[in-house]
Short mmCIF file of C-alpha atoms in Angstrom, two decimals:
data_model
loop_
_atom_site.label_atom_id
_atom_site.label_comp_id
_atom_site.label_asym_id
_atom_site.label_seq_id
_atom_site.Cartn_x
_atom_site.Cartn_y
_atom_site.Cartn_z
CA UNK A 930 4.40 -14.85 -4.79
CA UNK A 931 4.59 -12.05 -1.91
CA UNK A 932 8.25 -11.04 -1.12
CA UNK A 933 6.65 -11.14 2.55
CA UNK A 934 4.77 -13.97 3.80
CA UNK A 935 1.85 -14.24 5.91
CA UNK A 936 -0.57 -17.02 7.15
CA UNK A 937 -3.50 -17.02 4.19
CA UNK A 938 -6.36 -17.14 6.89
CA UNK A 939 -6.71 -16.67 10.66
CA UNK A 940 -9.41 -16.67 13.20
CA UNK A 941 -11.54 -16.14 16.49
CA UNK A 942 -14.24 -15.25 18.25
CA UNK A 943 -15.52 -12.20 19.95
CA UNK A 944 -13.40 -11.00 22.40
CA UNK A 945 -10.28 -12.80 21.98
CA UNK A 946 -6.83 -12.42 20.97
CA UNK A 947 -5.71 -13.06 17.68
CA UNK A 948 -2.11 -12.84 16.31
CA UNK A 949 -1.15 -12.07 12.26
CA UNK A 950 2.66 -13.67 11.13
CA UNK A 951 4.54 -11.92 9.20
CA UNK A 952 7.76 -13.12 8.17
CA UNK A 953 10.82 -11.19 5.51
CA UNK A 954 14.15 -11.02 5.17
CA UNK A 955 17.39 -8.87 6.14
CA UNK A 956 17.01 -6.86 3.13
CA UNK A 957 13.39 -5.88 4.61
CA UNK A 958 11.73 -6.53 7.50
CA UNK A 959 15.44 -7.00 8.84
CA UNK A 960 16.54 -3.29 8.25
CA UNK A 961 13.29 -1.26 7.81
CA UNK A 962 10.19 -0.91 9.66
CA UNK A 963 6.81 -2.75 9.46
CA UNK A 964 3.55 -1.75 8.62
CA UNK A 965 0.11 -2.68 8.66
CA UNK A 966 -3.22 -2.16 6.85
CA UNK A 967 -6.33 -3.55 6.79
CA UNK A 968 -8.61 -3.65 4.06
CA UNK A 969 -12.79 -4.51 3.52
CA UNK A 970 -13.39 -5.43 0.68
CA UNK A 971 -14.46 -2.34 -1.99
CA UNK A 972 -13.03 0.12 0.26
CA UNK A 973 -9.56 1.84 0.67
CA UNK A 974 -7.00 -0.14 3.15
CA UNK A 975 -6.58 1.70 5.96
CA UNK A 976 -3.50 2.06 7.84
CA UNK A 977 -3.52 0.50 11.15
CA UNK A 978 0.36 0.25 12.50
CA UNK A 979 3.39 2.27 11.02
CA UNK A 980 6.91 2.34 12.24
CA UNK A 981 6.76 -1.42 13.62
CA UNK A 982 4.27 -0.41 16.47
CA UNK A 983 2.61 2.99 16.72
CA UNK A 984 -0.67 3.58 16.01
CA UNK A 985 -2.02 6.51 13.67
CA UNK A 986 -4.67 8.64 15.67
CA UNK A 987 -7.92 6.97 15.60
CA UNK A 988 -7.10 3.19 15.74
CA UNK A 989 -7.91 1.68 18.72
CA UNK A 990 -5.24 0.36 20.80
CA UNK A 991 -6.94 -2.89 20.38
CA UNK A 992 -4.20 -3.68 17.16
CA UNK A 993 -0.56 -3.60 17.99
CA UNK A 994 2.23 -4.60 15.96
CA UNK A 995 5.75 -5.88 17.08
CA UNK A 996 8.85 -6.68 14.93
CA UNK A 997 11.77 -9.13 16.39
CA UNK A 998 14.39 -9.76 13.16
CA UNK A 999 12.93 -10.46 9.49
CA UNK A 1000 9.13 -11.28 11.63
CA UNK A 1001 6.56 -8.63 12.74
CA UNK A 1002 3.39 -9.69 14.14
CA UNK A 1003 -0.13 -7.64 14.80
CA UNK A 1004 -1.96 -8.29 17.62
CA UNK A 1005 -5.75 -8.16 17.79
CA UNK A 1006 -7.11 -7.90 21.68
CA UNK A 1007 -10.83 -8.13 22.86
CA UNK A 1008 -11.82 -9.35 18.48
CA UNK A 1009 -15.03 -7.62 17.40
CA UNK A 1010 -17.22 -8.75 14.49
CA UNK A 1011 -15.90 -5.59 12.36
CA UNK A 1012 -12.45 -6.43 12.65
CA UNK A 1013 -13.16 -9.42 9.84
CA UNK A 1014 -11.19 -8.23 7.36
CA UNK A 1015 -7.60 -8.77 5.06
CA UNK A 1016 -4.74 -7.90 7.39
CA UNK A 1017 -1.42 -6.71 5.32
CA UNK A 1018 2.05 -6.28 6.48
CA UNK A 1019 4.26 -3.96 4.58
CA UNK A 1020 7.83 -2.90 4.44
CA UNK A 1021 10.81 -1.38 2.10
CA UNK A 1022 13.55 -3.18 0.87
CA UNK A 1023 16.75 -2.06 0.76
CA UNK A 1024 16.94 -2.67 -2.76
CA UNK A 1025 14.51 0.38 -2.89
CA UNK A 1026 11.01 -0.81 -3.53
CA UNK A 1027 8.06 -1.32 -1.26
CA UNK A 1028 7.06 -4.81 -0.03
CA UNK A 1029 3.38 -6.55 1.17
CA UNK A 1030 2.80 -9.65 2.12
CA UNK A 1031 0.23 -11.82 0.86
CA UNK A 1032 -2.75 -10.60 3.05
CA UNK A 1033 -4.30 -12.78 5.56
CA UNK A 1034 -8.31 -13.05 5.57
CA UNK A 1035 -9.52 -13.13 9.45
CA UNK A 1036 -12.62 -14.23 10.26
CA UNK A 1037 -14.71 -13.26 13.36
CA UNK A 1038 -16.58 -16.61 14.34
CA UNK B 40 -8.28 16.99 5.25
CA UNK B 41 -5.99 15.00 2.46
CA UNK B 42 -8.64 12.98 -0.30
CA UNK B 43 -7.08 11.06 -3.22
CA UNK B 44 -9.31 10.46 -6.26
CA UNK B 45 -8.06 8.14 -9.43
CA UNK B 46 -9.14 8.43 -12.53
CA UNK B 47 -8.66 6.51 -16.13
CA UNK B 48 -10.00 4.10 -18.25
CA UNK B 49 -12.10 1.41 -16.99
CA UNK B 50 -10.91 -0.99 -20.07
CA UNK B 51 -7.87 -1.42 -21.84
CA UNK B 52 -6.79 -3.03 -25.06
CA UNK B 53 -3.83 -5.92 -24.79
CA UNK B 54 -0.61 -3.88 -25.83
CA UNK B 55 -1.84 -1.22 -25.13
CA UNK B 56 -0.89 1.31 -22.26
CA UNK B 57 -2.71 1.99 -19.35
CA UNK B 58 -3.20 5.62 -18.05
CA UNK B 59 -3.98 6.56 -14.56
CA UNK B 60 -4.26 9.87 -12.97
CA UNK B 61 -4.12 10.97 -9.04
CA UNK B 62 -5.48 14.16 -8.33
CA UNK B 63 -4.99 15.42 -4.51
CA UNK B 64 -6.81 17.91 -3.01
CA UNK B 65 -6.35 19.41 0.78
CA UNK B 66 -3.22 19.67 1.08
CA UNK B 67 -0.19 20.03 -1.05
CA UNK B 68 2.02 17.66 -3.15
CA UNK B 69 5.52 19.70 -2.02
CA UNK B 70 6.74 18.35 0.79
CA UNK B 71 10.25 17.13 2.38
CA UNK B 72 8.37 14.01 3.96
CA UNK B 73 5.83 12.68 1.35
CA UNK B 74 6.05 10.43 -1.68
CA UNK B 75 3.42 9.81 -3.86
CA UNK B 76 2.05 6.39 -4.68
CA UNK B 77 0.87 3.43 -6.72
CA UNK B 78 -0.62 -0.03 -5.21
CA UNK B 79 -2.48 -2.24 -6.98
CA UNK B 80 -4.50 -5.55 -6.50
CA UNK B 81 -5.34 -8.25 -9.06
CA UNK B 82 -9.32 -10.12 -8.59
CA UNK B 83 -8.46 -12.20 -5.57
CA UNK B 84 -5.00 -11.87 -4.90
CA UNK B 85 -3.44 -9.34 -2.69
CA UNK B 86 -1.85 -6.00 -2.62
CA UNK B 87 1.09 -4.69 -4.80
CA UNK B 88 3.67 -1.81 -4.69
CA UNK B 89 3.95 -0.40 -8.07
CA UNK B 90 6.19 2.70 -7.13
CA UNK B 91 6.46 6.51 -5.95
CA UNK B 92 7.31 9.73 -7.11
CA UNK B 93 8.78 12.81 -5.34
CA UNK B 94 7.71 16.40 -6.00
CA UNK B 95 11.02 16.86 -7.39
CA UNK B 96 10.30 13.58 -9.88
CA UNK B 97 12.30 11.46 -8.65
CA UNK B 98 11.16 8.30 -8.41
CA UNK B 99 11.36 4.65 -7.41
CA UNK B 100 9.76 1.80 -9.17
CA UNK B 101 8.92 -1.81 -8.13
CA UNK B 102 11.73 -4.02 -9.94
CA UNK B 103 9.47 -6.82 -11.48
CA UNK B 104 7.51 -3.27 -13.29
CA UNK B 105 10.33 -0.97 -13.87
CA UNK B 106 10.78 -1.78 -17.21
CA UNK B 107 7.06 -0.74 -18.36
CA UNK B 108 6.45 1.98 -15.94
CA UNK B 109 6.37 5.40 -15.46
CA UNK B 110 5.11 7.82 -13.09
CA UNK B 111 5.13 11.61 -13.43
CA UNK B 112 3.92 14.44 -11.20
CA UNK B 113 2.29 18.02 -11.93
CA UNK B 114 2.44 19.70 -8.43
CA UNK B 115 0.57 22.41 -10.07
CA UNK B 116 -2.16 20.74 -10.94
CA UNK B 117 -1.56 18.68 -7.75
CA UNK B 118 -1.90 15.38 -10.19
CA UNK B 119 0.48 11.84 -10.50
CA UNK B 120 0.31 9.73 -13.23
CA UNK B 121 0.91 6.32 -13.83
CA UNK B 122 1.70 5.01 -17.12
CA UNK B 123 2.44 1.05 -17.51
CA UNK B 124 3.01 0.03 -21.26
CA UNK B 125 2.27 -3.02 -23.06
CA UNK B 126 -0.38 -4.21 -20.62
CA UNK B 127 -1.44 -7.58 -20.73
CA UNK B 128 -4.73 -9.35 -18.49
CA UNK B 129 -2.33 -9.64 -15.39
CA UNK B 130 -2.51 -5.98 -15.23
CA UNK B 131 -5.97 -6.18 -14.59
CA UNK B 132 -6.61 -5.08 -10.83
CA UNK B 133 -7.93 -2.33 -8.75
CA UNK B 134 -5.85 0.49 -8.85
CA UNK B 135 -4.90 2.94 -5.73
CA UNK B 136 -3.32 5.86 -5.23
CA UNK B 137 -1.85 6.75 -1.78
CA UNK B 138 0.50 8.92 0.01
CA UNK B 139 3.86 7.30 0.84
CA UNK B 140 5.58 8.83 4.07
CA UNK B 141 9.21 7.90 3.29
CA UNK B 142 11.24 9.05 5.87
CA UNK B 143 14.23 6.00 5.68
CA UNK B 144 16.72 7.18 7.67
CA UNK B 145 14.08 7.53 10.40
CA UNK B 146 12.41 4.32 9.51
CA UNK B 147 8.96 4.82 8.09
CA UNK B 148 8.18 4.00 4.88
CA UNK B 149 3.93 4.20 5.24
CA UNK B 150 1.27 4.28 3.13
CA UNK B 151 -1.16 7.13 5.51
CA UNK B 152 -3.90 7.93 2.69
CA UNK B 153 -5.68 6.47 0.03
CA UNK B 154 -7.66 6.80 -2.91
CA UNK B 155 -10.92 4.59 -2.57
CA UNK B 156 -9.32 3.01 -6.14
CA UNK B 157 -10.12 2.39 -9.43
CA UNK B 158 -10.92 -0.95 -11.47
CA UNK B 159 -8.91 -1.45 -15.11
CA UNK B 160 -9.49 -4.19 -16.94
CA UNK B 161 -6.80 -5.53 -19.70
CA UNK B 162 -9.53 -7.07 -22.35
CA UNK B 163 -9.89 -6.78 -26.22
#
């Protein structure tokens, strides 16, 4: 059981916008910031958002992440076949310890 | 440019404890702004903070592993460890390494680079 939950699956098709849930408490996503990585399978995750909604250099500004109380969302625009991946928020608790969700598996169709 | 490589045992006994070693090259482990990092993530399930060390050693653990864990640090070497004791086959996952920017009182708390990760596998 994540301490942060997400949607198990989510989906669309080329071109369109697709949103990831990400939902945590006061003691996380409440207090601290969000981020998010996404991961292929046998290969490092990759940082996509940090600090709730900036973008390290190189990722397109197709992803962007938002945070509004204990939820943070990430925003794919204009979906392209190699953005099928697992999506997974992050955060730190204030109880001092790191935080994922459960991943969510998106699928291009 | 910052590269992360683990290294251990691909197979480990029940009871037994599990040894993993970070070694980072391009850049160096003394710094004001990183932490240094353990993830993890079981055969189909998802990712997993173990914990993260400071230069200095100081460290922060993952409360549901804090009682069989421990990291250590060798800036000389520019090597972590990670040491988790009386492993059992829920232990078995893929096993990263990763730079932690933990900056709290500014709010970031990222993971920016990663080790491509290494398998263990709790079996007798």
């Amino acid at each position: 059981q994540s301490v942060l939950t997400q949607p198990p699956s989510a989906s669309g098709t080329p071109g369109q916008r697709v949103t990831i849930s990400c939902s945590g408490s006061s003691s996380n996503i409440g207090t601290n910031t969000v981020n998010w990585y996404q991961h292929l399978p046998g290969t490092a995750p990759k940082l996509l958002i940090y600090g709730n909604n900036q973008r390290p250099s190189g990722v397109p500004d197709r992803f962007s992440g938002s945070k509004s109380g204990t939820s943070a969302s990430l925003a794919i625009s204009g979906l392209q076949s190699e953005d099928e991946a697992d999506y997974y928020c992050a955060s730190w608790d204030d109880s001092l310890h790191g935080v994922f969700g459960g991943g969510t598996k998106l699928t291009v169709l | 440019q910052l590269q992360l490589q683990e290294s251990g045992p691909g197979l480990v006994k029940p009871s037994e404890t599990l040894s993993l070693t970070c070694s980072v090259s391009g850049a160096s482990m003394i710094s004001t702004t990183y932490y240094w990092g353990w993830i993890r993530q079981p055969p189909g399930k998802g990712l997993e903070w173990i914990g993260s060390i400071y230069y200095t050693g100081s460290t922060y653990y993952n409360p549901s592993l804090r009682s069989r864990i421990t990291m250590s640090a060798d800036t000389s070497k520019k090597k972590f460890t990670l040491n988790v004791r009386s492993v059992t086959a829920a232990d078995t996952a893929v096993y990263y390494c990763a730079r932690q920017v933990l900056l709290l009182l500014d709010g970031y708390n990222h993971l920016d680079y990663w080790g491509q990760g290494t398998l263990v596998m709790v079996s007798s």
